[in-house]
Coordinates of C-alpha atoms and ligand atoms in Angstrom, one line a residue:
Chain A
L14 CA -90.3 -7.4 -60.4
E15 CA -91.8 -4.9 -58.0
L16 CA -95.0 -6.8 -58.1
C17 CA -93.2 -10.1 -57.5
S18 CA -91.4 -8.9 -54.4
K19 CA -94.7 -7.5 -53.0
E20 CA -96.4 -10.8 -53.8
M21 CA -93.7 -12.6 -51.8
K22 CA -94.0 -10.3 -48.9
R23 CA -97.8 -10.8 -48.8
S24 CA -97.6 -14.5 -48.4
D25 CA -96.3 -14.9 -44.8
L26 CA -94.4 -17.9 -43.6
I27 CA -96.6 -20.6 -42.2
F28 CA -95.1 -21.1 -38.7
R29 CA -96.1 -23.3 -35.8
Q30 CA -94.2 -23.9 -32.6
L31 CA -95.2 -27.2 -30.9
F32 CA -94.5 -28.4 -27.4
D33 CA -93.7 -31.9 -26.3
T34 CA -96.4 -32.7 -23.7
S35 CA -94.9 -36.2 -23.1
G36 CA -92.2 -34.9 -20.7
S37 CA -89.1 -33.5 -22.3
S38 CA -90.4 -29.9 -22.7
T39 CA -89.0 -29.9 -26.3
Y40 CA -90.2 -27.4 -28.8
T41 CA -90.7 -28.6 -32.4
Y42 CA -91.0 -26.1 -35.2
L43 CA -92.9 -26.4 -38.4
L44 CA -92.0 -23.9 -41.1
G45 CA -94.0 -23.8 -44.4
D46 CA -93.9 -21.8 -47.6
P47 CA -97.5 -20.9 -48.5
A48 CA -96.9 -20.6 -52.3
S49 CA -95.3 -24.1 -52.8
K50 CA -96.6 -25.7 -49.6
D51 CA -93.1 -27.1 -49.0
A52 CA -92.3 -27.4 -45.3
I53 CA -89.6 -28.3 -42.9
L54 CA -89.8 -29.6 -39.3
I55 CA -87.1 -28.9 -36.8
D56 CA -86.5 -31.2 -33.8
P57 CA -89.5 -33.6 -33.7
V58 CA -90.0 -35.8 -30.7
L59 CA -90.9 -39.5 -31.2
E60 CA -94.0 -39.4 -28.9
M61 CA -95.4 -36.4 -30.8
V62 CA -95.0 -37.5 -34.4
E63 CA -98.7 -38.2 -35.0
R64 CA -99.6 -34.7 -33.7
D65 CA -96.9 -33.1 -35.8
L66 CA -98.0 -34.8 -39.0
A67 CA -101.6 -33.9 -38.3
V68 CA -100.7 -30.2 -37.9
A69 CA -98.8 -30.3 -41.2
D70 CA -101.5 -32.2 -43.0
D71 CA -104.3 -29.8 -41.7
L72 CA -102.3 -26.9 -43.2
A73 CA -101.9 -28.9 -46.5
L74 CA -98.1 -28.7 -46.2
K75 CA -95.8 -31.2 -48.0
L76 CA -93.1 -32.1 -45.5
K77 CA -89.8 -32.1 -47.3
Y78 CA -87.1 -32.2 -44.6
V79 CA -86.8 -33.1 -41.0
L80 CA -83.9 -31.2 -39.4
N81 CA -82.3 -31.8 -36.0
T82 CA -80.3 -29.1 -34.2
H83 CA -78.1 -31.8 -32.7
C84 CA -78.0 -35.3 -31.4
H85 CA -80.4 -34.9 -28.4
A86 CA -79.7 -36.6 -25.1
D87 CA -83.1 -35.9 -23.4
H88 CA -85.6 -37.4 -25.9
I89 CA -85.7 -39.7 -28.9
T90 CA -86.1 -37.8 -32.1
G91 CA -89.2 -38.4 -34.2
T92 CA -87.1 -38.3 -37.4
G93 CA -87.0 -42.1 -38.0
A94 CA -90.7 -42.5 -37.3
I95 CA -91.6 -39.7 -39.7
K96 CA -89.4 -41.2 -42.4
K97 CA -91.2 -44.6 -41.9
L98 CA -94.6 -43.0 -42.3
R99 CA -93.6 -40.6 -45.0
P100 CA -90.8 -42.2 -47.1
E101 CA -90.4 -39.1 -49.3
V102 CA -89.1 -37.0 -46.3
K103 CA -85.3 -36.6 -46.0
S104 CA -83.6 -36.2 -42.7
M105 CA -80.8 -33.6 -42.1
I106 CA -78.3 -33.1 -39.3
S107 CA -74.9 -31.4 -39.2
R108 CA -71.9 -33.4 -40.6
A109 CA -70.1 -32.6 -37.3
S110 CA -72.8 -34.4 -35.2
G111 CA -71.5 -37.8 -36.4
A112 CA -75.1 -39.0 -36.5
N113 CA -76.8 -40.7 -39.4
A114 CA -79.1 -38.7 -41.8
D115 CA -80.0 -38.6 -45.4
I116 CA -78.3 -35.2 -45.9
Y117 CA -75.4 -33.8 -43.8
L118 CA -75.2 -30.1 -43.3
L119 CA -72.2 -27.8 -43.3
P120 CA -72.0 -24.3 -41.8
G121 CA -73.2 -21.6 -44.2
E122 CA -75.4 -24.0 -46.2
K123 CA -79.0 -23.1 -46.8
V124 CA -81.9 -25.5 -46.5
C125 CA -84.5 -24.5 -49.1
F126 CA -88.3 -25.0 -48.9
G127 CA -90.2 -23.3 -51.6
E128 CA -89.1 -19.7 -51.9
R129 CA -87.7 -19.8 -48.4
Y130 CA -84.7 -21.1 -46.5
V131 CA -83.0 -21.5 -43.2
E132 CA -79.2 -21.0 -43.0
V133 CA -77.0 -23.4 -41.0
R134 CA -74.7 -21.8 -38.4
A135 CA -72.3 -24.0 -36.4
T136 CA -72.8 -23.4 -32.7
P137 CA -70.8 -26.2 -31.0
G138 CA -70.2 -26.3 -27.2
H139 CA -73.2 -28.2 -25.9
T140 CA -72.3 -30.9 -28.4
D141 CA -69.7 -30.8 -31.2
G142 CA -72.4 -31.0 -33.8
C143 CA -74.8 -28.4 -32.6
V144 CA -76.2 -26.0 -35.2
T145 CA -78.5 -23.0 -35.2
Y146 CA -80.9 -22.6 -38.0
V147 CA -81.6 -19.0 -39.0
S148 CA -84.6 -17.8 -40.9
Q149 CA -85.1 -14.3 -42.4
D150 CA -88.9 -14.6 -42.1
N151 CA -91.1 -13.0 -39.5
G152 CA -88.5 -10.3 -38.8
G153 CA -85.8 -12.9 -38.3
M154 CA -85.8 -16.2 -36.2
A155 CA -82.9 -18.3 -34.8
F156 CA -83.7 -21.9 -33.9
T157 CA -80.9 -22.3 -31.4
G158 CA -81.4 -25.9 -30.2
D159 CA -79.6 -26.2 -26.8
A160 CA -76.8 -23.8 -27.6
L161 CA -78.9 -20.8 -26.3
L162 CA -82.0 -21.2 -24.1
I163 CA -84.2 -18.5 -22.8
R164 CA -82.1 -17.0 -19.9
G165 CA -79.9 -20.1 -20.0
C166 CA -78.0 -22.5 -22.2
G167 CA -77.5 -26.3 -22.7
R168 CA -75.2 -28.1 -20.2
T169 CA -71.6 -28.7 -21.3
D170 CA -70.6 -31.7 -19.1
F171 CA -71.6 -34.5 -21.5
Q172 CA -71.4 -35.2 -25.3
Q173 CA -68.1 -33.4 -26.0
G174 CA -69.4 -30.3 -24.1
S175 CA -67.1 -27.4 -23.7
P176 CA -68.0 -24.1 -22.0
E177 CA -65.4 -22.1 -23.8
T178 CA -66.6 -23.4 -27.2
L179 CA -70.2 -22.7 -26.3
F180 CA -69.4 -19.2 -25.2
D181 CA -67.6 -18.4 -28.5
S182 CA -70.4 -20.0 -30.5
V183 CA -73.2 -18.0 -28.9
H184 CA -71.3 -14.7 -29.1
S185 CA -70.0 -15.1 -32.7
Q186 CA -73.0 -16.8 -34.3
I187 CA -76.1 -15.8 -32.4
F188 CA -75.4 -12.5 -30.6
S189 CA -74.1 -11.2 -33.9
L190 CA -77.6 -11.4 -35.4
P191 CA -79.8 -8.3 -35.5
E192 CA -81.1 -7.7 -31.9
T193 CA -84.7 -7.9 -33.0
F194 CA -84.3 -11.5 -34.2
R195 CA -86.3 -13.9 -32.2
V196 CA -84.7 -16.8 -30.3
Y197 CA -86.6 -20.1 -30.5
P198 CA -84.9 -22.7 -28.3
A199 CA -85.2 -26.5 -28.2
H200 CA -86.6 -26.3 -24.7
D201 CA -88.1 -24.1 -22.0
Y202 CA -89.1 -25.3 -18.6
K203 CA -91.0 -22.2 -17.5
G204 CA -93.6 -22.1 -20.3
R205 CA -92.0 -19.3 -22.2
H206 CA -92.1 -19.6 -26.0
H207 CA -89.4 -17.4 -27.4
S208 CA -87.0 -14.6 -26.6
T209 CA -85.0 -12.1 -28.7
V210 CA -81.3 -11.7 -29.4
L211 CA -81.4 -8.3 -27.5
E212 CA -83.0 -10.0 -24.4
E213 CA -80.4 -12.7 -24.2
K214 CA -77.5 -10.4 -24.9
T215 CA -78.6 -8.2 -22.0
L216 CA -80.4 -10.5 -19.6
N217 CA -79.0 -14.0 -20.0
P218 CA -77.6 -14.7 -16.5
R219 CA -74.8 -16.9 -17.9
L220 CA -73.9 -15.4 -21.3
T221 CA -73.7 -11.8 -20.2
K222 CA -70.7 -12.8 -18.1
T223 CA -67.0 -13.0 -19.2
K224 CA -65.8 -16.3 -20.7
E225 CA -63.9 -17.1 -17.5
E226 CA -67.0 -16.5 -15.3
F227 CA -69.1 -18.5 -17.8
K228 CA -66.8 -21.4 -17.6
S229 CA -66.8 -21.3 -13.8
I230 CA -70.7 -21.3 -13.8
M231 CA -70.9 -24.2 -16.3
D232 CA -68.3 -26.3 -14.5
N233 CA -70.1 -25.9 -11.2
L234 CA -73.8 -26.6 -12.1
G235 CA -73.7 -29.9 -10.2
L236 CA -76.6 -31.3 -12.4
P237 CA -77.6 -34.9 -12.1
Y238 CA -76.7 -37.5 -14.8
P239 CA -79.2 -37.0 -17.7
K240 CA -82.0 -39.5 -17.2
K241 CA -82.5 -40.5 -20.8
I242 CA -79.0 -40.1 -22.2
D243 CA -78.1 -43.7 -22.4
A244 CA -81.1 -44.6 -24.4
A245 CA -81.6 -41.4 -26.3
V246 CA -78.1 -40.8 -27.7
P247 CA -77.5 -44.2 -29.3
A248 CA -81.1 -44.0 -30.8
N249 CA -80.5 -40.4 -32.1
M250 CA -77.2 -41.4 -33.7
V251 CA -79.4 -43.4 -36.1
C252 CA -82.3 -41.0 -36.5
G253 CA -84.4 -42.4 -33.6
I254 CA -86.6 -45.5 -34.0
Q255 CA -86.0 -46.9 -37.4
D256 CA -86.3 -50.7 -37.4
Chain B
L24 CA -100.0 11.7 -41.5
E25 CA -98.5 9.2 -44.0
L26 CA -95.3 9.1 -42.0
C27 CA -97.2 8.7 -38.8
S28 CA -99.2 5.6 -40.0
K29 CA -95.9 4.1 -41.3
E30 CA -94.3 4.8 -37.9
M31 CA -97.1 3.0 -36.2
K32 CA -96.8 0.0 -38.4
R33 CA -93.1 -0.2 -37.8
S34 CA -93.5 -0.7 -34.0
D35 CA -94.9 -4.2 -33.8
L36 CA -97.0 -5.3 -30.9
I37 CA -94.9 -6.9 -28.2
F38 CA -96.5 -10.3 -27.7
R39 CA -95.8 -13.3 -25.6
Q40 CA -97.8 -16.5 -25.2
L41 CA -97.0 -18.2 -21.9
F42 CA -97.9 -21.8 -20.8
D43 CA -98.9 -22.9 -17.3
T44 CA -96.3 -25.6 -16.4
S45 CA -98.0 -26.2 -13.0
G46 CA -100.7 -28.5 -14.5
S47 CA -103.7 -26.7 -16.0
S48 CA -102.2 -26.3 -19.5
T49 CA -103.5 -22.7 -19.5
Y50 CA -102.2 -20.1 -21.9
T51 CA -101.6 -16.6 -20.5
Y52 CA -101.1 -13.8 -23.0
L53 CA -99.0 -10.6 -22.6
L54 CA -99.6 -7.8 -25.1
G55 CA -97.6 -4.7 -25.0
D56 CA -97.4 -1.4 -26.9
P57 CA -93.8 -0.6 -27.7
A58 CA -94.3 3.2 -27.9
S59 CA -95.9 3.7 -24.5
K60 CA -94.8 0.4 -22.9
D61 CA -98.4 -0.1 -21.6
A62 CA -99.4 -3.7 -21.4
I63 CA -102.2 -6.1 -20.7
L64 CA -102.2 -9.7 -19.4
I65 CA -105.0 -12.1 -20.3
D66 CA -105.8 -15.1 -18.1
P67 CA -102.9 -15.3 -15.7
V68 CA -102.5 -18.4 -13.5
L69 CA -101.8 -18.1 -9.7
E70 CA -98.8 -20.4 -9.7
M71 CA -97.2 -18.6 -12.6
V72 CA -97.5 -15.0 -11.5
E73 CA -93.8 -14.6 -10.7
R74 CA -92.9 -15.8 -14.1
D75 CA -95.4 -13.6 -15.8
L76 CA -94.3 -10.4 -14.0
A77 CA -90.6 -11.3 -14.8
V78 CA -91.4 -11.5 -18.5
A79 CA -93.2 -8.1 -18.4
D80 CA -90.4 -6.5 -16.4
D81 CA -87.7 -7.8 -18.6
L82 CA -89.5 -6.2 -21.6
A83 CA -89.8 -3.0 -19.6
L84 CA -93.6 -3.1 -19.9
K85 CA -96.0 -1.3 -17.5
L86 CA -98.8 -3.7 -16.7
K87 CA -102.0 -1.8 -16.8
Y88 CA -104.8 -4.3 -16.9
V89 CA -105.3 -8.0 -16.1
L90 CA -108.2 -9.4 -18.1
N91 CA -109.9 -12.8 -17.7
T92 CA -111.9 -14.4 -20.5
H93 CA -114.2 -15.9 -17.9
C94 CA -114.5 -17.3 -14.4
H95 CA -112.2 -20.3 -14.8
A96 CA -113.1 -23.7 -13.2
D97 CA -109.7 -25.5 -13.8
H98 CA -107.2 -23.1 -12.1
I99 CA -107.1 -20.2 -9.8
T100 CA -106.5 -16.9 -11.6
G101 CA -103.3 -14.9 -10.8
T102 CA -105.3 -11.7 -10.9
G103 CA -105.5 -11.1 -7.2
A104 CA -101.9 -12.0 -6.6
I105 CA -100.8 -9.6 -9.3
K106 CA -102.9 -6.8 -7.8
K107 CA -101.3 -7.4 -4.4
L108 CA -97.8 -7.2 -5.9
R109 CA -98.6 -4.4 -8.2
P110 CA -101.4 -2.2 -6.7
E111 CA -101.6 0.0 -9.8
V112 CA -102.9 -2.8 -11.9
K113 CA -106.7 -2.9 -12.5
S114 CA -108.5 -6.2 -13.1
M115 CA -111.2 -6.6 -15.7
I116 CA -113.8 -9.3 -16.4
S117 CA -117.2 -9.2 -18.2
R118 CA -120.1 -7.8 -16.3
A119 CA -122.0 -11.0 -17.3
S120 CA -119.5 -13.2 -15.4
G121 CA -120.9 -12.0 -12.1
A122 CA -117.3 -12.1 -10.8
N123 CA -115.6 -9.3 -8.9
A124 CA -113.1 -7.0 -10.7
D125 CA -112.1 -3.4 -10.7
I126 CA -113.7 -2.8 -14.1
Y127 CA -116.6 -4.7 -15.7
L128 CA -116.6 -5.1 -19.5
L129 CA -119.5 -5.0 -21.8
P130 CA -119.7 -6.4 -25.4
G131 CA -118.3 -3.9 -28.0
E132 CA -116.0 -2.1 -25.5
K133 CA -112.4 -1.6 -26.2
V134 CA -109.6 -2.1 -23.7
C135 CA -106.9 0.4 -24.6
F136 CA -103.2 0.1 -23.9
G137 CA -101.0 2.8 -25.5
E138 CA -102.0 3.1 -29.2
R139 CA -103.5 -0.4 -29.2
Y140 CA -106.6 -2.1 -28.0
V141 CA -108.5 -5.4 -27.7
E142 CA -112.2 -5.4 -28.4
V143 CA -114.6 -7.4 -26.2
R144 CA -117.0 -9.9 -27.9
A145 CA -119.6 -11.8 -25.8
T146 CA -119.1 -15.5 -26.5
P147 CA -121.3 -17.2 -23.8
G148 CA -122.1 -20.9 -23.8
H149 CA -119.2 -22.4 -21.8
T150 CA -120.2 -19.9 -19.1
D151 CA -122.6 -17.0 -19.2
G152 CA -119.8 -14.5 -18.9
C153 CA -117.3 -15.8 -21.5
V154 CA -115.8 -13.2 -23.7
T155 CA -113.4 -13.3 -26.6
Y156 CA -110.8 -10.5 -26.8
V157 CA -110.0 -9.4 -30.4
S158 CA -106.8 -7.6 -31.4
Q159 CA -106.1 -6.1 -34.9
D160 CA -102.4 -6.6 -34.4
N161 CA -100.2 -9.3 -36.0
G162 CA -102.8 -9.8 -38.8
G163 CA -105.6 -10.2 -36.3
M164 CA -105.8 -12.3 -33.1
A165 CA -108.8 -13.7 -31.2
F166 CA -108.2 -14.7 -27.5
T167 CA -111.1 -17.1 -27.3
G168 CA -110.8 -18.4 -23.7
D169 CA -112.7 -21.7 -23.5
A170 CA -115.3 -20.8 -26.1
L171 CA -113.2 -22.1 -28.9
L172 CA -110.3 -24.4 -28.5
I173 CA -108.0 -25.8 -31.2
R174 CA -110.1 -28.5 -32.8
G175 CA -112.4 -28.4 -29.8
C176 CA -114.3 -26.2 -27.4
G177 CA -115.0 -25.8 -23.7
R178 CA -117.5 -28.1 -22.0
T179 CA -121.1 -27.0 -21.5
D180 CA -122.2 -29.2 -18.6
F181 CA -121.3 -26.8 -15.7
Q182 CA -121.3 -23.1 -14.9
Q183 CA -124.5 -22.2 -16.8
G184 CA -123.2 -24.1 -19.9
S185 CA -125.4 -24.3 -22.9
P186 CA -124.4 -26.0 -26.2
E187 CA -126.9 -24.0 -28.3
T188 CA -125.6 -20.7 -26.9
L189 CA -122.0 -21.8 -27.4
F190 CA -122.7 -22.8 -31.0
D191 CA -124.3 -19.4 -31.8
S192 CA -121.5 -17.5 -30.0
V193 CA -118.7 -19.2 -32.0
H194 CA -120.5 -18.9 -35.3
S195 CA -121.6 -15.3 -34.9
Q196 CA -118.6 -13.8 -33.0
I197 CA -115.6 -15.8 -33.9
F198 CA -116.2 -17.5 -37.3
S199 CA -117.4 -14.1 -38.6
L200 CA -113.8 -12.7 -38.2
P201 CA -111.5 -12.7 -41.2
E202 CA -110.3 -16.3 -41.9
T203 CA -106.7 -15.3 -41.5
F204 CA -107.2 -14.2 -37.9
R205 CA -105.3 -16.4 -35.4
V206 CA -107.2 -18.2 -32.7
Y207 CA -105.4 -18.1 -29.3
P208 CA -107.3 -20.4 -26.8
A209 CA -107.1 -20.5 -23.0
H210 CA -105.8 -24.1 -23.2
D211 CA -104.3 -26.8 -25.4
Y212 CA -103.5 -30.2 -24.2
K213 CA -101.5 -31.4 -27.2
G214 CA -98.8 -28.7 -27.2
R215 CA -100.3 -26.6 -30.1
H216 CA -100.1 -22.9 -29.6
H217 CA -102.6 -21.4 -32.0
S218 CA -104.9 -22.0 -34.9
T219 CA -106.7 -19.8 -37.3
V220 CA -110.4 -18.9 -37.9
L221 CA -110.2 -20.7 -41.3
E222 CA -108.8 -23.9 -39.7
E223 CA -111.5 -24.0 -37.0
K224 CA -114.3 -23.2 -39.5
T225 CA -113.2 -26.1 -41.7
L226 CA -111.6 -28.6 -39.4
N227 CA -113.1 -28.3 -35.9
P228 CA -114.7 -31.7 -35.4
R229 CA -117.5 -30.2 -33.2
L230 CA -118.2 -26.8 -34.6
T231 CA -118.3 -27.8 -38.3
K232 CA -121.5 -29.8 -37.4
T233 CA -125.1 -28.6 -37.4
K234 CA -126.4 -27.0 -34.1
E235 CA -128.3 -30.2 -33.4
E236 CA -125.3 -32.5 -33.9
F237 CA -123.2 -30.1 -31.8
K238 CA -125.7 -30.3 -29.0
S239 CA -125.8 -34.0 -29.2
I240 CA -121.9 -34.3 -29.1
M241 CA -121.7 -31.9 -26.1
D242 CA -124.5 -33.6 -24.2
N243 CA -122.8 -37.0 -24.5
L244 CA -119.1 -36.2 -23.7
G245 CA -119.3 -38.1 -20.5
L246 CA -116.5 -36.1 -18.9
P247 CA -115.6 -36.5 -15.2
Y248 CA -116.5 -33.8 -12.7
P249 CA -113.9 -31.0 -13.0
K250 CA -111.2 -31.7 -10.4
K251 CA -110.6 -28.1 -9.2
I252 CA -114.0 -26.6 -9.8
D253 CA -115.1 -26.4 -6.2
A254 CA -112.0 -24.6 -5.1
A255 CA -111.4 -22.6 -8.3
V256 CA -114.8 -21.1 -9.0
P257 CA -115.4 -19.5 -5.6
A258 CA -111.8 -18.1 -5.6
N259 CA -112.1 -16.8 -9.2
M260 CA -115.4 -15.0 -8.3
V261 CA -113.3 -12.8 -6.2
C262 CA -110.2 -12.4 -8.5
G263 CA -108.3 -15.4 -7.0
I264 CA -106.3 -15.2 -3.8
Q265 CA -106.8 -11.8 -2.4
D266 CA -106.6 -11.9 1.4
Ligands
FE2_320 FE1 -79.2 -31.3 -26.0
FE2_321 FE1 -113.3 -22.6 -18.4

């Protein structure tokens, strides 16, 4: 048993963070279990599917599940395109998202790949169906989607957005994680790749404020209408392109 | 002593990979020692200096050295701008580069920050002065500049380039590292963040070839004249903007 647990520790998670170079600045995450070669992919982008599959193939990984953190409004998910190319892959999204997928996730559930898993945490507020996927590997990682960005957060003025709900989600579900856990967001527009729970708890200019101040900030962002929302949301409700 | 070595292992390297969103697709690397807070920055880009210093400041790091892997032709280094803002910072580049810096590095030397260091390996061929910085942290990391890119390598048709020299550099200085070492290049144009020595030894479409085939590939790339070379190289010979 002692040997077994050491063995498990020795085989580190295979982990790749991938950036959408086609314009949406989305991060896609590939997580693989070296023993079984089972892998999951979080938030793939339609235009980058070929790249994503090449990275997985080069590492000899067997892609098992494609997960979305939420129904994205800024890009079309690669989920449908991947399922077309790899019919054995199953798609996953939260039940609360209302979007189509092979498997609907509920808070507290674990998505297993080999000896590893990510845990589903409900973090609504940017959309009703937003979740954060939490891994215990690499000292702890939270894939926060648009709920928590590096020194920011997703907007709350579309797609059932609610600043109060988002504030509560981040504080109860993400800031409650150990402070050393890394935060891996769905986007960064300044070329930063990750942050930590401690950093966001202490330095996030929005989420270090009171709930009332946070609501006031979010209600007064004055952002333009999302460019791709009218095309992206209907497509993402059915897993992206899937003719 | 036993306790001490455990203590050292517990305090992981502070590490951030940062992407140039202004157009050159350059990766800048921040490495910090958590005990002393001493830090180094590899290959900063002029347009991203403010971002880089903010990331270091947020992590309470004391920037000690700015290192360049070589005299870049595709962007202006942020080195001079950082030295202007933070006069205590010293710049470093290889002696063989012929470029100006506060400290000139020779192969085999170690650049120390706190309890940690990166080792200088000469990897000429893209330019005469190209070096790879090797860290023993995080299971081993090689910052390869343009000598070795993910599934590629830097061009050899400008700046004293030589395919034969580059082939020998990569094989003797990078492929000789443990296969699990991560490869962190100066650029990637497909949104990939790192690779491993094993991957490049087995999957790099150029460097898995014979030296003769490699030379033939490199001599027939037919690439356009580098857009920024006439502005970037003279500036980088004197550490970037430094009026
Ligand atoms: Fe979103
Ligand atoms: Fe270069």
